[in-house]
Coordinates of C-alpha atoms in Angstrom, one line a residue:
X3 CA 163.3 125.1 -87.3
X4 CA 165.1 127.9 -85.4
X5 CA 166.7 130.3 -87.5
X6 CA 170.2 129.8 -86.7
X7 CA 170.0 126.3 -88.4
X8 CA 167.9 128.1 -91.0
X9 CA 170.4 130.2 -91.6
X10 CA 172.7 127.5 -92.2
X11 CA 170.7 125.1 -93.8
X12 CA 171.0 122.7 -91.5
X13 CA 168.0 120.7 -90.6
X14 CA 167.8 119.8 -86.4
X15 CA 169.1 116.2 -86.0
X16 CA 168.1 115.9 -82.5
X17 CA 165.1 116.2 -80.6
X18 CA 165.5 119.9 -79.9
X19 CA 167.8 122.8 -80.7
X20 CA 171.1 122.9 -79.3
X21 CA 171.4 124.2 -75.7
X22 CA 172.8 127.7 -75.3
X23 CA 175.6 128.5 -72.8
X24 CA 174.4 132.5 -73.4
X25 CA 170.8 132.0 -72.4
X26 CA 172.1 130.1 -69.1
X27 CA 172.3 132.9 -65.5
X28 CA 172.8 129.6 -63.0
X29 CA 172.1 130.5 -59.2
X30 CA 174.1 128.8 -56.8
X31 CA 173.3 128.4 -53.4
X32 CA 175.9 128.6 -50.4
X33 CA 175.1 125.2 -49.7
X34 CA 175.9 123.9 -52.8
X35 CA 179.4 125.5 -53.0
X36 CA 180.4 123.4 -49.4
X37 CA 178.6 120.1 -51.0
X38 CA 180.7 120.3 -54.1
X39 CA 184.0 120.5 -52.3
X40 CA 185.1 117.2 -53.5
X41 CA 187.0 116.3 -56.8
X42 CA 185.5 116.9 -59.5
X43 CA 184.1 114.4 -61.8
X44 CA 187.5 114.0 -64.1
X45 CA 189.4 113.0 -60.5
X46 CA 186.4 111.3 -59.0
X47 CA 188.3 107.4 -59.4
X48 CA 191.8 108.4 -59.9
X49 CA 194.4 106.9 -56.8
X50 CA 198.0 107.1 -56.3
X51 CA 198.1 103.5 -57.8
X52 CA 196.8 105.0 -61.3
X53 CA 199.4 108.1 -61.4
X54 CA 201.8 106.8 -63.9
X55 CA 205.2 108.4 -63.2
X56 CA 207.5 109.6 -66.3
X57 CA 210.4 107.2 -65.7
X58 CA 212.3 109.9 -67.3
X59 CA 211.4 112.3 -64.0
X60 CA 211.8 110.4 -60.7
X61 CA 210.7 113.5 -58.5
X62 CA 207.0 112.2 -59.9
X63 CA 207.5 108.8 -57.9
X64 CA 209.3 110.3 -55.2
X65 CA 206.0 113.1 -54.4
X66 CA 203.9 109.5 -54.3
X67 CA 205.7 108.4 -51.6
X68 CA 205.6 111.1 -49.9
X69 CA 202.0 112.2 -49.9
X70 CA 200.9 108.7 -49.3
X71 CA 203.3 108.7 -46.4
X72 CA 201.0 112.3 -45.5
X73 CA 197.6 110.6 -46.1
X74 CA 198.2 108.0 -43.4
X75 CA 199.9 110.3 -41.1
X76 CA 196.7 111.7 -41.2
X77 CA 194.3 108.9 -39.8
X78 CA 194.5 109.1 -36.1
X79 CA 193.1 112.3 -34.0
X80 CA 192.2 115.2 -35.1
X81 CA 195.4 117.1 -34.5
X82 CA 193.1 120.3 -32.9
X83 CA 191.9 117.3 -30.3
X84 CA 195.6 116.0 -29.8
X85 CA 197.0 119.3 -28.8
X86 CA 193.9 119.8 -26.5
X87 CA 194.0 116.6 -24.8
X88 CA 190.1 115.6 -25.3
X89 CA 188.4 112.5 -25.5
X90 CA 189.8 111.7 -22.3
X91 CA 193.6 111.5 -23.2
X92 CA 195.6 113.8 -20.7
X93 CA 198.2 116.1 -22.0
X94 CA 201.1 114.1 -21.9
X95 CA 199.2 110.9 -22.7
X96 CA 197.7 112.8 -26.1
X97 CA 197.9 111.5 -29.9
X98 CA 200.5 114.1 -30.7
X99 CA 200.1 116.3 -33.7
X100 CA 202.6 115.5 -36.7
X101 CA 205.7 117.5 -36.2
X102 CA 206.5 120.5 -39.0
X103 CA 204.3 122.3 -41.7
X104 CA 200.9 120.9 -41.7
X105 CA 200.8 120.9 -44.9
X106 CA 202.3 119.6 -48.9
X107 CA 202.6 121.9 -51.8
X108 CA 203.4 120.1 -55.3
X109 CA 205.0 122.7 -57.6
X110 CA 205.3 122.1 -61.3
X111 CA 204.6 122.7 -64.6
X112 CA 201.0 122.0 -66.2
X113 CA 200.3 119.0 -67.0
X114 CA 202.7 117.0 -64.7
X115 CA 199.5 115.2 -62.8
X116 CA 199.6 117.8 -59.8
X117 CA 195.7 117.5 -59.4
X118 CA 195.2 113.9 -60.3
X119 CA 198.2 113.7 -56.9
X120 CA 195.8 115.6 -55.1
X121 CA 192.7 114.0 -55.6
X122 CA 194.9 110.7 -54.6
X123 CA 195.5 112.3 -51.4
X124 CA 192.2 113.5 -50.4
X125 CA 191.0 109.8 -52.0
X126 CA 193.9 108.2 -49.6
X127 CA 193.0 110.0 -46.5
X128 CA 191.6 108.1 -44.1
X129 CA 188.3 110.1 -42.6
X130 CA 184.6 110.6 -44.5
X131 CA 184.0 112.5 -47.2
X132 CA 182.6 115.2 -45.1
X133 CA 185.5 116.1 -43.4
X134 CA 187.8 116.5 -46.0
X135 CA 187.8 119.1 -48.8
X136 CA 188.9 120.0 -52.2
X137 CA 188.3 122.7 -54.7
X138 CA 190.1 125.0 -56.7
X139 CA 192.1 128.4 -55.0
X140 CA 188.9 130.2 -57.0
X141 CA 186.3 128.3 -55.6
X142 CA 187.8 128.8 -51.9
X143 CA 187.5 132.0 -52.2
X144 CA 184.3 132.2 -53.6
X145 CA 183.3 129.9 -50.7
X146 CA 183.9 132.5 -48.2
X147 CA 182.2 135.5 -50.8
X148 CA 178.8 133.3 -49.7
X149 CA 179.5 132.1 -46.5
X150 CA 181.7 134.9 -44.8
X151 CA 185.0 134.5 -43.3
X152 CA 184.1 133.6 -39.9
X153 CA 181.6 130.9 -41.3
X154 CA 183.8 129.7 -43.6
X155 CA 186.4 129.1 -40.7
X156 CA 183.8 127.6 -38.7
X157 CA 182.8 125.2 -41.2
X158 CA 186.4 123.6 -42.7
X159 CA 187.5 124.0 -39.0
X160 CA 186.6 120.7 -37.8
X161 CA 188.1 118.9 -41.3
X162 CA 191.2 116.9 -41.3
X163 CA 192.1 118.1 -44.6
X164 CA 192.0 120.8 -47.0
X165 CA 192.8 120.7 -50.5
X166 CA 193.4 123.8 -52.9
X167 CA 194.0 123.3 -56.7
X168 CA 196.0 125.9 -58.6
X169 CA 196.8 128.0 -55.8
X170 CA 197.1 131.6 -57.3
X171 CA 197.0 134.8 -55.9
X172 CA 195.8 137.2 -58.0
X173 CA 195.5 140.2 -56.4
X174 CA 196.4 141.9 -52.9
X175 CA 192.7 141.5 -51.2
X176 CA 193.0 137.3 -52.3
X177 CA 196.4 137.4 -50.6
X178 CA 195.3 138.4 -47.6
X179 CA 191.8 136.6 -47.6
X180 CA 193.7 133.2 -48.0
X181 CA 196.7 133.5 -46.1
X182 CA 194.2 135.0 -42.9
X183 CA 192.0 131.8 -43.6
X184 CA 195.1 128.9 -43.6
X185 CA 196.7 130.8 -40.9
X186 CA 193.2 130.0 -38.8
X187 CA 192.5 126.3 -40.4
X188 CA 196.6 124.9 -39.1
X189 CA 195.7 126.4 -36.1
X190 CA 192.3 124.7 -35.5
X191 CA 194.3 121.5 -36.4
X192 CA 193.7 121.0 -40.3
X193 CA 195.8 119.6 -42.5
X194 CA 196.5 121.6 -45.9
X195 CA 197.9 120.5 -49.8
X196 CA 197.9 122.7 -52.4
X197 CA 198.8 122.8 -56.5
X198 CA 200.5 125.9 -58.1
X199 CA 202.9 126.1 -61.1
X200 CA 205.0 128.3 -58.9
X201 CA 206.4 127.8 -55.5
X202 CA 205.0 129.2 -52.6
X203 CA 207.4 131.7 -51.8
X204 CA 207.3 133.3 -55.7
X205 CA 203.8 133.4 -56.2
X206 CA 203.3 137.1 -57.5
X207 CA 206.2 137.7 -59.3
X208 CA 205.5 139.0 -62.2
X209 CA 202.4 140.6 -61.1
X210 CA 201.1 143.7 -59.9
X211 CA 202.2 144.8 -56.5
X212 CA 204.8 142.0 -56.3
X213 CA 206.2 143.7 -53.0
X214 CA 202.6 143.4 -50.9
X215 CA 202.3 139.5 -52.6
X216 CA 205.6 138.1 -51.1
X217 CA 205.1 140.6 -48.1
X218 CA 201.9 138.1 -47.3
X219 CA 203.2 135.1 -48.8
X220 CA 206.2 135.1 -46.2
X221 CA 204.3 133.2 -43.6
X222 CA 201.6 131.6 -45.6
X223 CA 204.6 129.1 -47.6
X224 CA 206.0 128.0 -43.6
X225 CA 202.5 126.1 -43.4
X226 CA 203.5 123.8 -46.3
X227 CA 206.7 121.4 -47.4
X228 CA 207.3 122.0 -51.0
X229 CA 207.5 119.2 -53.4
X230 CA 208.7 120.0 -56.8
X231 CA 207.3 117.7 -59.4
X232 CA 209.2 117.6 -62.8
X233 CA 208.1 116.5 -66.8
X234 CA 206.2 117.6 -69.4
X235 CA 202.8 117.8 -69.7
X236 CA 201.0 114.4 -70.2
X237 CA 198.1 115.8 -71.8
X238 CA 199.9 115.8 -75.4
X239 CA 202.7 113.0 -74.2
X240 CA 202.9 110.6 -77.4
X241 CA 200.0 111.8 -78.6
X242 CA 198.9 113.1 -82.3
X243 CA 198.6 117.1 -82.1
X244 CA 195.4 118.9 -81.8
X245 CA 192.6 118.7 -84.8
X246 CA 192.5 121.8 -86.7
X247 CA 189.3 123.7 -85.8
X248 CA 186.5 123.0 -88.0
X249 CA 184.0 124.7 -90.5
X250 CA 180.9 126.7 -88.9
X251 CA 178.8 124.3 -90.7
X252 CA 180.9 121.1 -89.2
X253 CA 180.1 122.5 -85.5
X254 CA 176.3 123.6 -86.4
X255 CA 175.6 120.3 -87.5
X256 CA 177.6 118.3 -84.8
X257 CA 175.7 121.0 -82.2
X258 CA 172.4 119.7 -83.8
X259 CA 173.4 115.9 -84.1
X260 CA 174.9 115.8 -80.4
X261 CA 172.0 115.0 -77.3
X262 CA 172.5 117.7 -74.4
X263 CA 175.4 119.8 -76.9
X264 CA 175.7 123.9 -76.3
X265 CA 176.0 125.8 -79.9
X266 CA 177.2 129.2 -79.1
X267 CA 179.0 132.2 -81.1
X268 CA 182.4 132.5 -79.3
X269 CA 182.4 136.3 -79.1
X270 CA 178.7 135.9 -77.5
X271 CA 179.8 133.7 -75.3
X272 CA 182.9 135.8 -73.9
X273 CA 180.6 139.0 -73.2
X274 CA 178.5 136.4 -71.4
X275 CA 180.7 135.4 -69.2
X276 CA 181.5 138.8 -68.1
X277 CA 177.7 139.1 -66.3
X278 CA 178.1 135.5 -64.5
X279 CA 180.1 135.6 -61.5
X280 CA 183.1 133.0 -61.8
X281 CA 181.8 130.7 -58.6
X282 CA 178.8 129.9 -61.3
X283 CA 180.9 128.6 -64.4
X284 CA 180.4 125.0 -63.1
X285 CA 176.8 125.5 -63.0
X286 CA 176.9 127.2 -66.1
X287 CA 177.8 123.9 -67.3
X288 CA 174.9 121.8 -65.2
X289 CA 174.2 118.4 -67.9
X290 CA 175.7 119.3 -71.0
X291 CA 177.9 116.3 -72.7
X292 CA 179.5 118.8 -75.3
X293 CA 180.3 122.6 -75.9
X294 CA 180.5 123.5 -79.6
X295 CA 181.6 127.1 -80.0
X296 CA 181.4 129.1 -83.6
X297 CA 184.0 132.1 -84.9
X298 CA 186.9 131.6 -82.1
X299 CA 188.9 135.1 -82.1
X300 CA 191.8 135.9 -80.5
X301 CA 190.9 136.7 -76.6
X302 CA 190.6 141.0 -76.5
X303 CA 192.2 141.2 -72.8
X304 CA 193.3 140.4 -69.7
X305 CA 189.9 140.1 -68.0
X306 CA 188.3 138.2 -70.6
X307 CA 190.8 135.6 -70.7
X308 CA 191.1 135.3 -67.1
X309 CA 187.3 134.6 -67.1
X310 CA 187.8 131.9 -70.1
X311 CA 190.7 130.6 -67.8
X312 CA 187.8 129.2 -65.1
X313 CA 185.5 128.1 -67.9
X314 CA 188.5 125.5 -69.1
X315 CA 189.1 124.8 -65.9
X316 CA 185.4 123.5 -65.3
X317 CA 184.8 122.2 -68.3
X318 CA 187.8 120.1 -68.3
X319 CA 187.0 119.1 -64.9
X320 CA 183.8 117.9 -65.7
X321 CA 185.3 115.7 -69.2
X322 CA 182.8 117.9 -71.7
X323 CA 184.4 118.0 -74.9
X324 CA 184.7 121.2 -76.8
X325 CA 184.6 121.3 -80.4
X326 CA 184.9 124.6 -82.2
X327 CA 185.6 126.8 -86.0
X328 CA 187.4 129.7 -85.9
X329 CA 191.1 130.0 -84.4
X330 CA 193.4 127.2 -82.8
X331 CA 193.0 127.3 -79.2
X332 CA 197.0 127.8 -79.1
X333 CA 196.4 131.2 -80.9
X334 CA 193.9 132.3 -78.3
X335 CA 196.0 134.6 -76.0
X336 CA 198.4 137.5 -77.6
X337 CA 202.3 137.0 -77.1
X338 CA 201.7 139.8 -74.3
X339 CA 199.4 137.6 -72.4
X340 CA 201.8 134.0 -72.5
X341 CA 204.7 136.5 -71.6
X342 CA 202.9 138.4 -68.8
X343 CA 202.1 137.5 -65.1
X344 CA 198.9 134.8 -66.1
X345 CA 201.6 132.8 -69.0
X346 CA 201.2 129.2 -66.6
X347 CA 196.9 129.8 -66.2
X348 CA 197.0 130.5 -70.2
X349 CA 199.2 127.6 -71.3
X350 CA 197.0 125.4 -68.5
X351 CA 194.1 126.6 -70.5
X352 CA 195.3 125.7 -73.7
X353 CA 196.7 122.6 -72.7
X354 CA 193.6 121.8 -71.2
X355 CA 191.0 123.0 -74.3
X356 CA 193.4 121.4 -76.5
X357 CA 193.2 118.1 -74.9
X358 CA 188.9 118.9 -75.3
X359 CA 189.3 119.5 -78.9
X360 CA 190.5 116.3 -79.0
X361 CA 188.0 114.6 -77.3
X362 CA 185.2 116.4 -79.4
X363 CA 186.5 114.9 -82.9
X364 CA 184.9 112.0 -82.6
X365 CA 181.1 114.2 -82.6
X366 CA 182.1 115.8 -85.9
X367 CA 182.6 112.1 -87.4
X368 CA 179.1 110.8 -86.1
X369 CA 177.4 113.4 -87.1

């Protein structure tokens, strides 16, 4: 028996002791981060035909429309090889490129179905899996930490569509690494959509150095037609509110009882994630079917919960259910924080670990 469920007199229901998110330093290969540019497993079957638009908020069916209208505009040449005349096509005699921004942006609050529209689109489009892409603003950019930026041009260059969840721009150095990157993908002919919570020409307000954000985001938000998409967030639509965390004990024992289940101390696990680069969090997260999480404390600052921020992200993505003691998630970040620059990735984080807690009831009840 080990001695944490000594400790708590818990005898191991499973095979073995609970897995540990803390013990876990993941490499990931370049490779890998190109092959995993494709949505994620949460998004994997969702279509435009499974969106359910709020009746209440007809810009939701309206964005439909218009990105399937996008995705088939999007099946003939590849609009670098129209505008060069290849594959013997003259000039004049050329598929011609689509006319205006080459790309869509959805704008709207969490939970409104931005990324389940996305995953439609890149779903939609008609070209293989290989040449279209889709990962989060995060993961682009940690694309080109591992590839380069003249690599990671080469190698989304020949694709007929990128796709960038939660588009955020979090510092000046990001700015300018993304907006240099689009700037060089429309012109090699590839087509972009993006997410955010704020429209393209606001992102940064609120933030540091505001004045250098817009300065850059200027000509980045000409490559894309906004869309606007309205409601509330459909995580918590109709249903029951979030379960109250449980006990220690409650999580220990569901940890134990639970096949392929983390069991970590939630102060632990936030120092952790401070020595594993951001790019890793969905490795960090390789085969596990449930995070528990012990003695949930209010998040200390900024960094830390820009860090826990990715971690919901990828566990969401990836359906693990997250079942905890200690705090409510909606108490996690400080009035500062949900007031600050970060208040949409926070409430997107709690909206999304809330929706986990959720899911992870049911392992407290088997156990």
């Amino acid at each position: 028996m080990s001695s944490s469920s000594a400790a708590s007199g818990i005898s191991p229901i499973a095979d073995a002791a609970p897995l540990s998110l803390c013990a876990r330093e993941p490499f990931v290969p370049a490779d890998r981060l190109v092959a995993e540019m494709v949505p994620p497993p949460r998004f994997d079957s969702v279509r435009f035909a499974t969106y359910i638009p709020d009746p209440n908020q007809p810009s939701q069916t309206a964005a439909v429309g218009v990105l399937e209208t996008f995705a088939a505009g999007l099946g003939g040449a590849h609009a670098a090889t129209a505008k060069r005349g290849l594959l013997g096509f003259s000039k004049s005699r050329a598929p011609k490129a689509p006319a205006g921004p080459r790309g869509v942006y959805l704008d709207g609050g969490y939970g409104v179905g931005k990324t389940h529209l996305l995953a439609s689109l890149w779903h939609a489009t008609p070209a293989e899996p290989a040449l279209k892409a889709f990962g989060t603003f995060v993961e682009l950019t940690n694309l080109v930490g591992a590839l380069g930026f003249q690599k990671t041009v080469q190698t989304l260059s020949g694709h007929r569509l990128l796709c960038i969840d939660e588009f955020e721009l979090d510092d000046p150095g990001d700015t300018v690494l993304v907006s240099t990157l689009l700037g060089k993908l429309v012109d090699a002919g590839v087509a972009l959509a993006a997410t955010s919570n704020t429209l393209p020409g606001k992102l940064g307000e609120g933030r540091f150095a505001s004045v250098d954000f817009l300065r850059e985001i200027q000509g980045l938000s000409a490559h894309f037609r906004s869309l606007r998409i309205d409601g509330d967030d459909y995580r918590h639509r109709g249903l029951p509110g979030a379960p109250k965390p449980f006990t220690d004990e409650q999580v220990t024992k569901a940890a134990y009882a639970t096949a392929d289940a983390s069991l970590d101390d939630f102060p632990h696990l936030l120092a952790h994630l401070a020595t594993v680069h951001p790019s890793r969090y969905g490795a960090l997260t390789d085969g596990l079917k449930a995070v528990c999480l012990t003695d949930v404390q209010p998040i200390p600052d900024q960094s830390t919960a820009l860090r826990l921020v990715v971690l919901a992200d990828r566990l969401y993505d990836r359906e693990v259910p997250v079942l905890a003691s200690g705090l409510p998630f909606d108490q996690l970040f400080s009035e500062e924080m949900l007031n600050g620059g970060y208040r949409k990735k926070y409430f997107r984080a709690i909206s999304r670990l809330t929706a986990l807690a959720r899911d992870a009831k049911s392992l407290v009840e088997t156990a």
